[in-house]
């Protein structure tokens, strides 16, 4: 029997079946049916969140700690089941699905702890006898809009700090992954959140997302997704003078220098470019390789790529799952055609694969002979496609790495302390990795980028407080 998941508005599960969720590893498999909210439901959810804000923002650390800790514990206890369900609806492998679920549990645990560590500052005023207090307060109703590629981790890293700092929430997940979103909301709801504090409105971005952007009662929006939608969020937020935070695309470079450990470099490149089917904003889609190691690197990459197991996400042996859906698959194939037309050589993969079940399987593609001016080097493809750009030396590698409209992550593989240090200092990215894949970050430290990749304060770790709180400065003259 197909499950029917409803929206959560003001503490009630509401709505009729409006959309179906299909398993990208097997398009005959329907994961579930989901309510699809319209503008009216979005308005109700925003009104409920607004009404719940005074109570939740004054609830105190213990009430918030209890909900977040309980949520973390349940997610961790159910990690295999939730991770499997995530892999089923999104197409990432079981290991990746369970790993992401564990990460969500860790994030809730981290912010449960943060509720007990809230502090302010007190300083003497320049006027004798007057005291000045600086405290942080919740912002109000926070709209949370998320993409499909991290169906549980991204909602977790927005919802957990929003709740920890006393905000109420209207959460709109991506249409392709409603099951993970519903699961996390269900757990939080049962963990004891008062009604209206967290509202779930599944539905179309152009309808329910847009209704959130257009509402004067949404005080802040945290968005992760494409650059195009991010710009709409920004424009609408300026119109309403609300706080907003954007995490968007990437075209992340991984530099491989002549002195790199070849095995480390290949591990970093294969993981960074192709794991999660390349559908990560932190994916290393530009492999910038110096002349002395170039040919050996390409031979080793082809050898490794040839051994990768591509198949059903739910098969434990699978290392690369399917592409998320038909639209994304077409985009990947279009870019592979564009790369060839531009004169890059398709050195490996790029073809559709048949498996036992009908799904969106694509062999990871590696281009060589690419230049940094080609569209495949400038535009985010968001699939298992990477290009090798050959460069003379470290200086040219750094110039090429920074020559991009994006700036989320970057990486370098080298055994030179001098080059590693110089790269960390001069890379124009928000996150820099040395001898590590560009994707894969810790949950307790800031996450975010520069240039076209991000806008606004960092997410995650203690830095999340910057977005989810507003500072109050209070003066007291006690007589
Ligand atoms: P998307 O922009 O299509 O959708 C993101 C969300 O915005 C979805 O929930 C969608 O329904 C909603 N939306 C769409 N139109 C809207 C509108 N008019 N008003 C309000 N909301 C609207 O992105 P996607 O395809 O789901 O995700 C892929 C993108 O996300 C890639 O570009 C990727 O790089 C980016 N991403 C970035 C990060 C990061 O942290 N920088 C992390 C993950 C993904």
Short mmCIF file of C-alpha atoms and ligand atoms in Angstrom, two decimals, residues 145-150 154 157 172-175 203-211 213 223-230 232-233 246-250 279-282 328 380 382 408 447 453-454 459, ligand 1:
data_model
loop_
_atom_site.label_atom_id
_atom_site.label_comp_id
_atom_site.label_asym_id
_atom_site.label_seq_id
_atom_site.Cartn_x
_atom_site.Cartn_y
_atom_site.Cartn_z
CA UNK A 145 13.52 26.33 1.46
CA UNK A 146 15.70 23.33 0.60
CA UNK A 147 17.00 21.44 -2.47
CA UNK A 148 16.78 17.72 -3.24
CA UNK A 149 20.40 16.66 -3.01
CA UNK A 150 20.77 16.44 0.79
CA UNK A 154 20.21 20.43 4.80
CA UNK A 157 21.19 22.23 9.55
CA UNK A 172 9.25 23.93 2.20
CA UNK A 173 11.32 20.96 1.02
CA UNK A 174 12.20 20.13 -2.60
CA UNK A 175 9.44 18.33 -4.52
CA UNK A 203 4.47 21.55 -2.83
CA UNK A 204 5.74 23.39 -5.86
CA UNK A 205 8.43 26.05 -5.50
CA UNK A 206 6.63 28.38 -7.88
CA UNK A 207 3.46 28.13 -5.76
CA UNK A 208 4.17 27.45 -2.10
CA UNK A 209 7.77 28.74 -2.14
CA UNK A 210 6.69 31.88 -3.94
CA UNK A 211 3.88 32.43 -1.38
CA UNK A 213 8.68 34.92 -0.56
CA UNK A 223 17.55 29.05 1.13
CA UNK A 224 19.71 26.39 -0.48
CA UNK A 225 19.30 25.67 -4.18
CA UNK A 226 20.13 27.00 -7.61
CA UNK A 227 21.47 30.46 -8.38
CA UNK A 228 18.34 31.35 -10.37
CA UNK A 229 15.96 30.65 -7.50
CA UNK A 230 18.39 32.24 -5.04
CA UNK A 232 14.38 35.43 -6.65
CA UNK A 233 14.66 34.85 -2.91
CA UNK A 246 21.57 31.85 0.23
CA UNK A 247 23.64 28.74 -0.44
CA UNK A 248 23.79 28.06 -4.16
CA UNK A 249 25.90 26.43 -6.84
CA UNK A 250 29.54 25.59 -7.24
CA UNK A 279 25.08 15.94 -7.27
CA UNK A 280 26.78 17.99 -4.57
CA UNK A 281 27.28 21.73 -4.50
CA UNK A 282 30.77 20.91 -3.19
CA UNK A 328 18.71 16.18 -14.33
CA UNK A 380 27.39 23.93 -12.80
CA UNK A 382 25.33 18.93 -11.10
CA UNK A 408 32.15 27.41 -2.47
CA UNK A 447 29.80 26.03 5.96
CA UNK A 453 27.95 30.47 -4.34
CA UNK A 454 26.67 32.08 -1.16
CA UNK A 459 25.51 28.08 8.16
P1 LIG B 1 16.15 24.79 -7.05
O1 LIG B 1 16.62 26.19 -6.97
O2 LIG B 1 15.47 24.35 -8.27
O3 LIG B 1 15.15 24.48 -5.85
C1 LIG B 1 15.51 24.73 -4.51
C2 LIG B 1 14.23 24.95 -3.72
O4 LIG B 1 13.64 26.18 -4.14
C3 LIG B 1 13.18 23.86 -3.93
O5 LIG B 1 12.54 23.58 -2.71
C4 LIG B 1 12.22 24.53 -4.90
O6 LIG B 1 10.92 24.01 -4.84
C5 LIG B 1 12.26 25.97 -4.41
N1 LIG B 1 11.77 26.96 -5.37
C6 LIG B 1 11.75 26.88 -6.72
N2 LIG B 1 11.18 27.99 -7.24
C7 LIG B 1 10.86 28.80 -6.21
C8 LIG B 1 10.25 30.09 -6.10
N3 LIG B 1 9.86 30.77 -7.16
N4 LIG B 1 10.09 30.60 -4.88
C9 LIG B 1 10.49 29.94 -3.78
N5 LIG B 1 11.05 28.70 -3.81
C10 LIG B 1 11.24 28.14 -5.02
O7 LIG B 1 17.42 23.86 -6.73
P2 LIG B 1 17.48 22.26 -6.74
O8 LIG B 1 17.48 21.82 -8.16
O9 LIG B 1 16.48 21.67 -5.80
O10 LIG B 1 18.91 22.00 -6.09
C11 LIG B 1 20.08 21.97 -6.82
C12 LIG B 1 20.88 23.24 -6.59
O11 LIG B 1 21.13 23.41 -5.19
C13 LIG B 1 22.26 23.20 -7.22
O12 LIG B 1 22.52 24.42 -7.86
C14 LIG B 1 23.20 23.04 -6.04
O13 LIG B 1 24.49 23.53 -6.24
C15 LIG B 1 22.48 23.78 -4.98
N6 LIG B 1 22.95 23.38 -3.66
C16 LIG B 1 23.73 24.26 -2.95
C17 LIG B 1 24.22 23.92 -1.70
C18 LIG B 1 25.07 24.88 -0.92
O14 LIG B 1 25.12 24.73 0.28
N7 LIG B 1 25.72 25.84 -1.56
C19 LIG B 1 23.90 22.68 -1.16
C20 LIG B 1 23.11 21.81 -1.89
C21 LIG B 1 22.63 22.18 -3.14
#
